[in-house]
Short mmCIF file of C-alpha atoms in Angstrom, two decimals:
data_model
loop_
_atom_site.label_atom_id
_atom_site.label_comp_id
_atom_site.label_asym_id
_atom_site.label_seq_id
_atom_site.Cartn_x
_atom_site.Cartn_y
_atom_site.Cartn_z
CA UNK T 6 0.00 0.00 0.00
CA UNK T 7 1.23 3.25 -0.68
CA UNK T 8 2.28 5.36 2.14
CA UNK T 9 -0.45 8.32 2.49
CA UNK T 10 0.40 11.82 1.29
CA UNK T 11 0.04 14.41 3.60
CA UNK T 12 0.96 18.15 4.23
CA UNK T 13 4.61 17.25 4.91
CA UNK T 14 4.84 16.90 0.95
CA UNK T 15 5.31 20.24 0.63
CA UNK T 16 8.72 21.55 1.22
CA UNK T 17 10.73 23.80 0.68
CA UNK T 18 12.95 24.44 -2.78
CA UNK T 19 15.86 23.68 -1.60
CA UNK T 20 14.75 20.04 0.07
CA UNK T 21 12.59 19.64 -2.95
CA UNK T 22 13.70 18.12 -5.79
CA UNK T 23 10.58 16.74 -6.83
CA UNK T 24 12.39 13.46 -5.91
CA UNK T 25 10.61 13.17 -2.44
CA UNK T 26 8.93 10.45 -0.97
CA UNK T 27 6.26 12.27 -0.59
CA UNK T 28 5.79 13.22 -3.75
CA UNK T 29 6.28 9.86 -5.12
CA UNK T 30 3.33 8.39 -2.98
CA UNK T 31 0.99 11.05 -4.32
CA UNK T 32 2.42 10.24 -8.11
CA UNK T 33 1.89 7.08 -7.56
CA UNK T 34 -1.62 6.95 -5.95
CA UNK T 35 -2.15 9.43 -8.94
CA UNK T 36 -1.66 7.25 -11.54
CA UNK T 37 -3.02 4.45 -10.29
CA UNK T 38 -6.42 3.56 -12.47
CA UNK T 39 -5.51 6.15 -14.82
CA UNK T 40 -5.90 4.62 -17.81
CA UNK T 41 -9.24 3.06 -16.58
CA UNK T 42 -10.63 6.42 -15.69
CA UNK T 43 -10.56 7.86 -18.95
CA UNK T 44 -11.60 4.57 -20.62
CA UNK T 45 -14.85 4.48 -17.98
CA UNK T 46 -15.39 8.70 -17.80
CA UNK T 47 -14.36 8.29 -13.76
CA UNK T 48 -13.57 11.96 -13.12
CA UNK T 49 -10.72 12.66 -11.11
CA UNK T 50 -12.55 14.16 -8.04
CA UNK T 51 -10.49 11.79 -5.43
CA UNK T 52 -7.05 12.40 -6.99
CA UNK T 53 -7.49 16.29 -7.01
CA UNK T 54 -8.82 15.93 -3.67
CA UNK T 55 -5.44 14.44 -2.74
CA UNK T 56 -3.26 17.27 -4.07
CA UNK T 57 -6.16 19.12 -2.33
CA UNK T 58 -5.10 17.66 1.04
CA UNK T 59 -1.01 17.80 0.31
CA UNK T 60 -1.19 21.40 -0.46
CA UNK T 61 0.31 21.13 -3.79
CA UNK T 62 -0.97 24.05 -5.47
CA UNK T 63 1.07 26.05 -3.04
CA UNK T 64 4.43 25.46 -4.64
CA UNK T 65 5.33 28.35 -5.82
CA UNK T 66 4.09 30.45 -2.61
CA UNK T 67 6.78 31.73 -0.38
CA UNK T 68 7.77 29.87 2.95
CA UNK T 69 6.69 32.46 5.06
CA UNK T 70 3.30 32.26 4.04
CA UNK T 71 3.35 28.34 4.05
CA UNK T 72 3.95 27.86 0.63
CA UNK T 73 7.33 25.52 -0.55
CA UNK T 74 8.90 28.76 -2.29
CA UNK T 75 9.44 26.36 -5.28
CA UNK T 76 11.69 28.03 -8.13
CA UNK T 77 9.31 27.38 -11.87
CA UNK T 78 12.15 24.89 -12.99
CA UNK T 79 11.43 22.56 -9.94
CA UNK T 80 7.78 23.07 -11.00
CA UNK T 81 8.06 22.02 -14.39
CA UNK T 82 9.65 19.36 -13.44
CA UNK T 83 6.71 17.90 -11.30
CA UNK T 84 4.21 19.23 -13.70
CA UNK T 85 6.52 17.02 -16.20
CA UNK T 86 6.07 13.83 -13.56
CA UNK T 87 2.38 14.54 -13.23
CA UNK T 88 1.89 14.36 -16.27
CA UNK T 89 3.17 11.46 -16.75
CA UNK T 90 0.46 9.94 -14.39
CA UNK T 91 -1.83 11.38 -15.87
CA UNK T 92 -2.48 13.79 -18.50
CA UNK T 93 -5.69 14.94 -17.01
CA UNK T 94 -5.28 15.71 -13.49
CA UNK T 95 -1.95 17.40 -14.69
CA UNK T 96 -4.04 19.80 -17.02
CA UNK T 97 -6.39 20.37 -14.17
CA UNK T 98 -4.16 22.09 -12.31
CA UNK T 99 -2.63 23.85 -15.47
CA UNK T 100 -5.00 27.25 -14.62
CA UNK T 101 -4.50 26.92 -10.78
CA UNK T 102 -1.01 27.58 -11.03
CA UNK T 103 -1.43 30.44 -13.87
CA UNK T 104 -3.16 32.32 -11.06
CA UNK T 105 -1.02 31.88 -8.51
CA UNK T 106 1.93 33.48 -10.69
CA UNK T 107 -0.42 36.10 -11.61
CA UNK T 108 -2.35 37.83 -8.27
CA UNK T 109 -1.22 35.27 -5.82
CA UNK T 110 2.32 34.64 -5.40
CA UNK T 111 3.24 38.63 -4.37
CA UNK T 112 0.35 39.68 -2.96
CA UNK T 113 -0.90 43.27 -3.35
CA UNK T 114 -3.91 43.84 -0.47
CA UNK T 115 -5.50 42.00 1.82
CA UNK T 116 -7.70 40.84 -0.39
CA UNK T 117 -4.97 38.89 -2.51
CA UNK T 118 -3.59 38.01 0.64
CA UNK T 119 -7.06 36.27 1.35
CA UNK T 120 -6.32 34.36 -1.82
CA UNK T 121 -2.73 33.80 -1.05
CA UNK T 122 -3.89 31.87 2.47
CA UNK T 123 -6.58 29.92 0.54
CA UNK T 124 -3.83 28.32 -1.69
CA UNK T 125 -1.79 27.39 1.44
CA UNK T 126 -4.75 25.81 2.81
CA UNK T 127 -4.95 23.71 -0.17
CA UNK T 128 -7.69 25.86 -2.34
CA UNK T 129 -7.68 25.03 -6.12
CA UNK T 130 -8.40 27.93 -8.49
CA UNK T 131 -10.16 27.09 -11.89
CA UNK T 132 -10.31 29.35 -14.76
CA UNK T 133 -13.27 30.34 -17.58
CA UNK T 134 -11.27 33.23 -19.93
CA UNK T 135 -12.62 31.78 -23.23
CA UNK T 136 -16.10 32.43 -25.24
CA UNK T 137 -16.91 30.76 -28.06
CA UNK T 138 -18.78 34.04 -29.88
CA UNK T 139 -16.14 36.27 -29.84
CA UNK T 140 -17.07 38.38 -32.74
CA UNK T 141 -13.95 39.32 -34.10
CA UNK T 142 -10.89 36.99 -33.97
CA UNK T 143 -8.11 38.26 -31.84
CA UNK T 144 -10.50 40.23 -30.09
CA UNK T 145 -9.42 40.40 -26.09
CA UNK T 146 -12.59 42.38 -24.88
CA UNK T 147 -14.67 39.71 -23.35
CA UNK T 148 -18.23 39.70 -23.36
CA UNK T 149 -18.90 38.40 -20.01
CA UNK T 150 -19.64 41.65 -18.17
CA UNK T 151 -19.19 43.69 -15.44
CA UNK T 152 -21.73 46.09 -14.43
CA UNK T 153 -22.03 48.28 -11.17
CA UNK T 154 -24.62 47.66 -8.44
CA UNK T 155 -24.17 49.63 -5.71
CA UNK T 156 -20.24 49.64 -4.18
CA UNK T 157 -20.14 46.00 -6.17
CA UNK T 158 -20.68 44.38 -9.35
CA UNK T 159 -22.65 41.93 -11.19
CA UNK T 160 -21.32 39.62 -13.29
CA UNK T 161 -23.09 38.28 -16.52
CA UNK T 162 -21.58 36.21 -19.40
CA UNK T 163 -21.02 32.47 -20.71
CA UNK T 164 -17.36 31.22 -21.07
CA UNK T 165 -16.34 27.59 -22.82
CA UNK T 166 -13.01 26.32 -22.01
CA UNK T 167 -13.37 26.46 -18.27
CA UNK T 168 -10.67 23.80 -17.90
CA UNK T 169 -10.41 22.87 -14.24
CA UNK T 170 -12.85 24.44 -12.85
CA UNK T 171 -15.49 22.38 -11.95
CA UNK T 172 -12.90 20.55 -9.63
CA UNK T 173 -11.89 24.15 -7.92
CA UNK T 174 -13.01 25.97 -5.05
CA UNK T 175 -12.30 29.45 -6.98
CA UNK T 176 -12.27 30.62 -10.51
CA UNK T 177 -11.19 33.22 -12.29
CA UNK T 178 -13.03 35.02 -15.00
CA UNK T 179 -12.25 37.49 -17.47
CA UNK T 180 -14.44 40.13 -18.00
CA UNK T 181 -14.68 43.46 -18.75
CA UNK T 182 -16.53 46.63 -17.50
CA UNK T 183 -18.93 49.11 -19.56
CA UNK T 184 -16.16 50.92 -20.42
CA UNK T 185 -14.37 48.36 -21.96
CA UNK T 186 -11.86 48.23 -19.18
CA UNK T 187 -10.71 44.42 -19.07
CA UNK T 188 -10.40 42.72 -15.95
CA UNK T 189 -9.49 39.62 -13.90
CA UNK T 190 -12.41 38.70 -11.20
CA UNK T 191 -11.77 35.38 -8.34
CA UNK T 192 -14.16 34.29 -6.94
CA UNK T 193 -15.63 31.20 -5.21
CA UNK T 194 -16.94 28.45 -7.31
CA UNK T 195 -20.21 27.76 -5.32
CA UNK T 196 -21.44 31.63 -5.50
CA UNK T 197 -25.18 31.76 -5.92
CA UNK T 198 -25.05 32.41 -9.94
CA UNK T 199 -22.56 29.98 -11.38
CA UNK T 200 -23.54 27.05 -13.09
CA UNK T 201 -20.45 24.35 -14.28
CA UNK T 202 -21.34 21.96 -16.95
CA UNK T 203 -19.31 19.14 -17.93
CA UNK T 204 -20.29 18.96 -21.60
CA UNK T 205 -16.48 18.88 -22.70
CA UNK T 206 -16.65 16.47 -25.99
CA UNK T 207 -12.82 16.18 -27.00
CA UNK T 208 -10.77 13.45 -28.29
CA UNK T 209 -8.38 14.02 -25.45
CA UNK T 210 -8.36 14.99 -22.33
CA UNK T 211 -11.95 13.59 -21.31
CA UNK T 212 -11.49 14.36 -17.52
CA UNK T 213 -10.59 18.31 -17.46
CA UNK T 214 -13.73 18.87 -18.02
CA UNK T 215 -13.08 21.56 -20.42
CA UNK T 216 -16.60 22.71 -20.66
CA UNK T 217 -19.11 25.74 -20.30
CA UNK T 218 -19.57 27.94 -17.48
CA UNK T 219 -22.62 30.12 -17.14
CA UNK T 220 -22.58 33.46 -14.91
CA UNK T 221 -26.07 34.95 -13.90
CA UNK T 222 -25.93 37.91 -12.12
CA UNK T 223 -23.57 36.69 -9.62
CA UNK T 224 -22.59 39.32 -7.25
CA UNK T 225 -18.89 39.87 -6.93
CA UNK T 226 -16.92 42.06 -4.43
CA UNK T 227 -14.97 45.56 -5.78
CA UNK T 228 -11.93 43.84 -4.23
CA UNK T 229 -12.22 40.89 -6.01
CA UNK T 230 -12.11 42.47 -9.58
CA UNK T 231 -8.18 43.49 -10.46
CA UNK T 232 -8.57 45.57 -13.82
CA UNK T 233 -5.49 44.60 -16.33
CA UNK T 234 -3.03 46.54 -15.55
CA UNK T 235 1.35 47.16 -17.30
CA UNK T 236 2.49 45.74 -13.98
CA UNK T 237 -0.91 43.86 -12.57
CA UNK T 238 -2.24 40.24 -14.05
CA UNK T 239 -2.81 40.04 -17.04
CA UNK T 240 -1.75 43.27 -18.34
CA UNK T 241 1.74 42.27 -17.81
CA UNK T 242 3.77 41.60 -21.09
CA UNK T 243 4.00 37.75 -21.81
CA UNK T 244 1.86 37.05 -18.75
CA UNK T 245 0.81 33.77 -20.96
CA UNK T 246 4.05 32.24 -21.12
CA UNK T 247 3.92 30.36 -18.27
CA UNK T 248 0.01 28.63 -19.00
CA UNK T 249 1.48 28.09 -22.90
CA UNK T 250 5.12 25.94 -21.20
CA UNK T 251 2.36 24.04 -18.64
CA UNK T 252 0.52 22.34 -21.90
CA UNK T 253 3.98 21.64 -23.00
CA UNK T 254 5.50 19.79 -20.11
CA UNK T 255 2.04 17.80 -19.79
CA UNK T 256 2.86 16.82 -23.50
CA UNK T 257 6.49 15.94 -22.19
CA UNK T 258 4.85 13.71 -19.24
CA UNK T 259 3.13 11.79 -21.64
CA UNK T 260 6.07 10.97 -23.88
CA UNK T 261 7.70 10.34 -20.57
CA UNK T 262 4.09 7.96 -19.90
CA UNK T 263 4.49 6.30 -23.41
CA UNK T 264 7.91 5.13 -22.81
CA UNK T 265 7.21 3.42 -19.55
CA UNK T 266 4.05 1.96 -20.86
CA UNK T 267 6.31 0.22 -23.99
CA UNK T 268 8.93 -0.88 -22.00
CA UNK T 269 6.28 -2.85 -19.86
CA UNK T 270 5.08 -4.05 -23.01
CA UNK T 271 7.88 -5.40 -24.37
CA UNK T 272 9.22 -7.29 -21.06
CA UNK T 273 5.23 -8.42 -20.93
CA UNK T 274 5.18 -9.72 -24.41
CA UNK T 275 5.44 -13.71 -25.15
CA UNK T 276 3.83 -13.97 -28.29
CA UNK T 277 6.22 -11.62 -31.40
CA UNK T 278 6.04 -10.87 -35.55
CA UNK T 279 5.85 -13.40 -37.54
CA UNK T 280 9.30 -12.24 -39.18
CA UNK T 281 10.89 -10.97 -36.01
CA UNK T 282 14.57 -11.38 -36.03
CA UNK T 283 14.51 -12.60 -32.41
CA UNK T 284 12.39 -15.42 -31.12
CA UNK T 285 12.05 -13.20 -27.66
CA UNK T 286 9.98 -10.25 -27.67
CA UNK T 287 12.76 -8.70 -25.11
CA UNK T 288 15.87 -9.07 -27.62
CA UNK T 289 14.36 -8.29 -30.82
CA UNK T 290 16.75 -5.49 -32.30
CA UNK T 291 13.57 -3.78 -33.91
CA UNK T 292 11.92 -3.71 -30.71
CA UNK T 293 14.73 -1.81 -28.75
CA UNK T 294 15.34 0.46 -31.57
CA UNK T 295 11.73 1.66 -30.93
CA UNK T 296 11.89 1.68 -27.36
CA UNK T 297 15.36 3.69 -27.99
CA UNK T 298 13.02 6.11 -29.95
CA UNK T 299 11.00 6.83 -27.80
CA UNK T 300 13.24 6.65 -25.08
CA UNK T 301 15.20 10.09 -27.13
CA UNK T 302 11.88 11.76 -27.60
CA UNK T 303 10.83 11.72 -24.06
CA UNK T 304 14.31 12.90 -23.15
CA UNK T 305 14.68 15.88 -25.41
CA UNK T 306 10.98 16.87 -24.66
CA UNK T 307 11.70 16.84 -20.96
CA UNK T 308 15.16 19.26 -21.55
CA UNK T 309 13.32 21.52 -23.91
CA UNK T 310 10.46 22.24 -21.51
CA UNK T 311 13.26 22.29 -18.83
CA UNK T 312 15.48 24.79 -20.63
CA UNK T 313 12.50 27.47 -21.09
CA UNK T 314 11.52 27.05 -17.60
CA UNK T 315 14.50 28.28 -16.76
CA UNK T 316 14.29 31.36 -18.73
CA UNK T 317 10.88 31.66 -17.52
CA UNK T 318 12.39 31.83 -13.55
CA UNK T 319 14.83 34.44 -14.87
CA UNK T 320 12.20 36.78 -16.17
CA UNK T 321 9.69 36.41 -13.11
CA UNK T 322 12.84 37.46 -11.18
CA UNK T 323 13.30 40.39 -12.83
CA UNK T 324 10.02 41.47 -13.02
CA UNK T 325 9.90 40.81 -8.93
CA UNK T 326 13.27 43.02 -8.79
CA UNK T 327 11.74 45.85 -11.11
CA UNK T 328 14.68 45.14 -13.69
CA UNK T 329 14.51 47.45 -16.75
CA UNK T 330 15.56 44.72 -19.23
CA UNK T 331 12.39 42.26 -17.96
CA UNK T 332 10.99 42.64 -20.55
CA UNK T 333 13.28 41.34 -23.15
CA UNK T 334 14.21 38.44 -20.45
CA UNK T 335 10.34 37.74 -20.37
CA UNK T 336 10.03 37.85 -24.94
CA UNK T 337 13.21 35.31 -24.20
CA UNK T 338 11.38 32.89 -22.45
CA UNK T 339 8.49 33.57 -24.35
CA UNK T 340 10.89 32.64 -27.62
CA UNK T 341 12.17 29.48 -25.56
CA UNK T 342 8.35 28.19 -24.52
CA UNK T 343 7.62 28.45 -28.80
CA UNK T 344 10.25 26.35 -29.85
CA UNK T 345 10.03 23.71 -27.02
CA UNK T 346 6.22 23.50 -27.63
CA UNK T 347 7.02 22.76 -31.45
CA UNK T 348 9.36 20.22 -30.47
CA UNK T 349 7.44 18.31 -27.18
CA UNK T 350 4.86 18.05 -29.03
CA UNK T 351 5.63 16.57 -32.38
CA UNK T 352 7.86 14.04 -30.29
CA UNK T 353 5.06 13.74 -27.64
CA UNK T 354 2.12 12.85 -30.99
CA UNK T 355 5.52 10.68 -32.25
CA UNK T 356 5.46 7.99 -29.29
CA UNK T 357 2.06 8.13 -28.70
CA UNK T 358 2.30 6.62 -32.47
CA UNK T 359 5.55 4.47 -32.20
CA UNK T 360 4.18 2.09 -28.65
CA UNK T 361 1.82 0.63 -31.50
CA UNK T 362 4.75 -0.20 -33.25
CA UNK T 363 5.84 -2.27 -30.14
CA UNK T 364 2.82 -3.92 -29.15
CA UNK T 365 1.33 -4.76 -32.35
CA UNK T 366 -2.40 -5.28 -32.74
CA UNK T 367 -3.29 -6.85 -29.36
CA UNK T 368 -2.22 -2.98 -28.39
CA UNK T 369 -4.96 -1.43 -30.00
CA UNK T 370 -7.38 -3.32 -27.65
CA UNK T 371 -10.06 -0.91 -25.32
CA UNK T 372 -8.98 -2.36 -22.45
CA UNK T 373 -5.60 -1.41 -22.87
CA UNK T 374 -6.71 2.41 -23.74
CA UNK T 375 -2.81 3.14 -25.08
CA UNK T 376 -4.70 5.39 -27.63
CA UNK T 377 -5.05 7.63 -25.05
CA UNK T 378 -1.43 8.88 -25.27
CA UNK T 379 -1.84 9.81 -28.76
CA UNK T 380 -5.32 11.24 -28.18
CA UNK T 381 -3.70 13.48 -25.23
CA UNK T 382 -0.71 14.69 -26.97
CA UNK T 383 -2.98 15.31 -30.49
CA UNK T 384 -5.34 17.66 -28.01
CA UNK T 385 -2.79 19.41 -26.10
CA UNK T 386 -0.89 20.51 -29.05
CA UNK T 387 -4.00 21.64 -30.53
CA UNK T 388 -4.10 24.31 -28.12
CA UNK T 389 -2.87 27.19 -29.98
CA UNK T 390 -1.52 25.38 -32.91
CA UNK T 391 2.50 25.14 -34.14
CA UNK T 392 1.83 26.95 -37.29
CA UNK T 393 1.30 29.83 -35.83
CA UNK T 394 3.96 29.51 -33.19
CA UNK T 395 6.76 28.77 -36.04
CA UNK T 396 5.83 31.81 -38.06
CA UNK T 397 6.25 34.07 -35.33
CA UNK T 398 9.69 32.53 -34.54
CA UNK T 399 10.58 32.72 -37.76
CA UNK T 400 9.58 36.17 -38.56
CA UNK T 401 11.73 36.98 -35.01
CA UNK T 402 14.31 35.20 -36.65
CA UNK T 403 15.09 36.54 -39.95
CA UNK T 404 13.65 40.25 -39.15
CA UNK T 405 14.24 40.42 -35.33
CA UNK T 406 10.34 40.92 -35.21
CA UNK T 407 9.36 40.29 -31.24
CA UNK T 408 6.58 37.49 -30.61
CA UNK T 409 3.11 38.95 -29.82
CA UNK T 410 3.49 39.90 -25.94
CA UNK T 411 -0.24 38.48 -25.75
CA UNK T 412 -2.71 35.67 -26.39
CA UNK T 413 -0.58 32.48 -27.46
CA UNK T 414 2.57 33.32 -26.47
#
């Protein structure tokens, strides 16, 4: 049995390497069943429940507050290893940590201070930013709104895309007021107002329930609205960088998944090809050259992901110290997050592809649900697609034009 998983999980960065035993036992529990839940539509309510109770989502908080005062590397990397467990509850938590970079990690008031002490008490903050009728592509003015009643506001709109969220205790939505001022709002998930449905109908990712979220004249508090702003949220240049890497080292857990799922496969087999040079599934040449494969791809997916995070820590930190160059250290890791994304996830799509090359037909089987892999990694890189990642890196690269500081990248 595994050992259970508790608040001592969380530590701080310089104990954690995301090597702990801790953080094993919840990796493990984690992935138990995964493949099963998605096969059967078992949501994940009882794993999120468990990072719930370890206080994972406070990773990135300082130690002072109770947080582990994790740098984004050592992050990544655990993001990576979630992943890797599985997809889902990995991309569940994708928006939960996008908010704590933005309003939670450096508190402002008391009010994101409030917020800051929900996340070390284990909180889990969802996200509904997206509508599906936008009228005008590129637009950024939402048309969920914000409209004054009395000192507060009520909020009115219909998002899609909600990923998370109906396993979170907040969300936050994007809005905007009647002057076309945009603006961030959290608030608690079971405000009278707020309906969460799970009609999510992807390929991939069945369990993030990545679905619609109505708001009917919920009531939310002035203090809990914080209007975009050069130095605030989302008005920050790049402020997206960070949620675009997260769908990236998910892609790099499942490569990472897809390896240890062939190699079990292969030691597992008894039965091989009809024209297999070896007479043991284990010491067939063509077998470990695939394995070897996939083996590289999950490799340079993890060091790509790796690498940007890195530039990603060195631009929050100057931002924090009020550098004057921030800004080209944040288009940096911007650039970095573009190219890994191109590269985790054509190798992540790649070995989601290649395990059926090891397993042969008896692979394809429901039960098995392998498909999944290459049904997560398709999705995920779906999300704001290569094409237009590897023309903005090329134009940046021939004319020195910078990446677009918002949306995608």
């Amino acid at each position: 049995m595994n050992k259970p998983v508790s608040a001592t999980s969380l530590q701080p960065s310089d104990r954690l390497d995301s090597q702990s035993p801790d953080i094993d036992a919840l990796l493990s529990r984690i992935a138990e069943g995964a493949g099963q839940r998605e096969r059967e539509r078992i949501l994940p309510f009882a794993e999120v429940d468990l990072i719930r109770k370890a206080r994972l989502g406070a990773l990135r908080l300082p130690v002072d507050v109770g947080g582990a005062g994790a740098s984004i590397r050592t992050l990544f990397e655990l993001v990576i290893r979630l992943g890797a467990a599985d997809a889902n509850v990995a991309h569940i938590l994708r928006n939960h940590f996008s908010v704590v970079e933005r309003l939670v990690r450096r508190p402002r008031d008391e009010q994101h201070r409030q917020w800051q002490k929900a996340v070390t008490d284990g909180a889990i903050i969802g996200l509904a930013a997206t509508e599906l009728d936008t009228p005008k592509v590129g637009n950024v003015t939402p048309n969920t709104t914000l409209t004054a009643d009395g000192d507060d506001y009520l909020l009115n709109g219909t998002k899609y895309y909600s990923t998370g969220t109906l396993y979170s205790d907040y969300v936050l939505v994007r809005a905007a007021d009647t002057a076309g001022a945009n603006a961030a709002v959290l608030i608690p998930v079971k405000r009278e107002g707020i309906e969460l449905i799970d009609d999510w109908d992807g390929l991939g990712q069945r369990l993030t329930a990545t679905g619609t979220t109505h708001f009917r004249n919920v009531r939310v508090k002035r203090q809990e609205v914080v209007f975009d702003a050069p130095d605030a949220g989302y008005g920050i240049p790049y402020s997206n960088t960070f949620a675009q890497l997260f769908l990236t080292a998910i892609n790099a857990g499942i490569a990472r998944a897809v390896l240890q799922d062939a190699t079990e496969l292969v030691r597992s087999r008894k039965r091989t090809f009809y024209y297999a040079p070896s007479e043991t599934p284990v010491d067939d040449p063509l077998l470990q050259q695939t394995v070897g494969q996939i083996a590289s791809g999950a490799f340079a997916a993890e060091t790509v992901v790796l690498a940007a995070a890195e530039a990603l820590d060195a631009a929050t930190d100057a931002f924090d110290a009020g550098d004057a160059n921030a800004v080209d250290a944040a288009h940096k890791a911007a650039l970095l997050s573009a190219k890994a994304k191109i590269v985790a996830d054509e190798l992540a799509i790649r070995s989601g592809s290649l395990l059926f090359d090891v397993g042969g037909a008896s692979a394809t089987k429901k039960a098995t649900n392998f498909d999944r892999h290459w049904r997560n990694a398709r999705t995920l890189a779906s999300h704001n697609p290569n094409n237009f990642k590897a023309r903005s890196i090329g134009q940046y690269e021939i004319s020195g034009t910078p990446l677009p500081a918002k949306g995608f990248f």
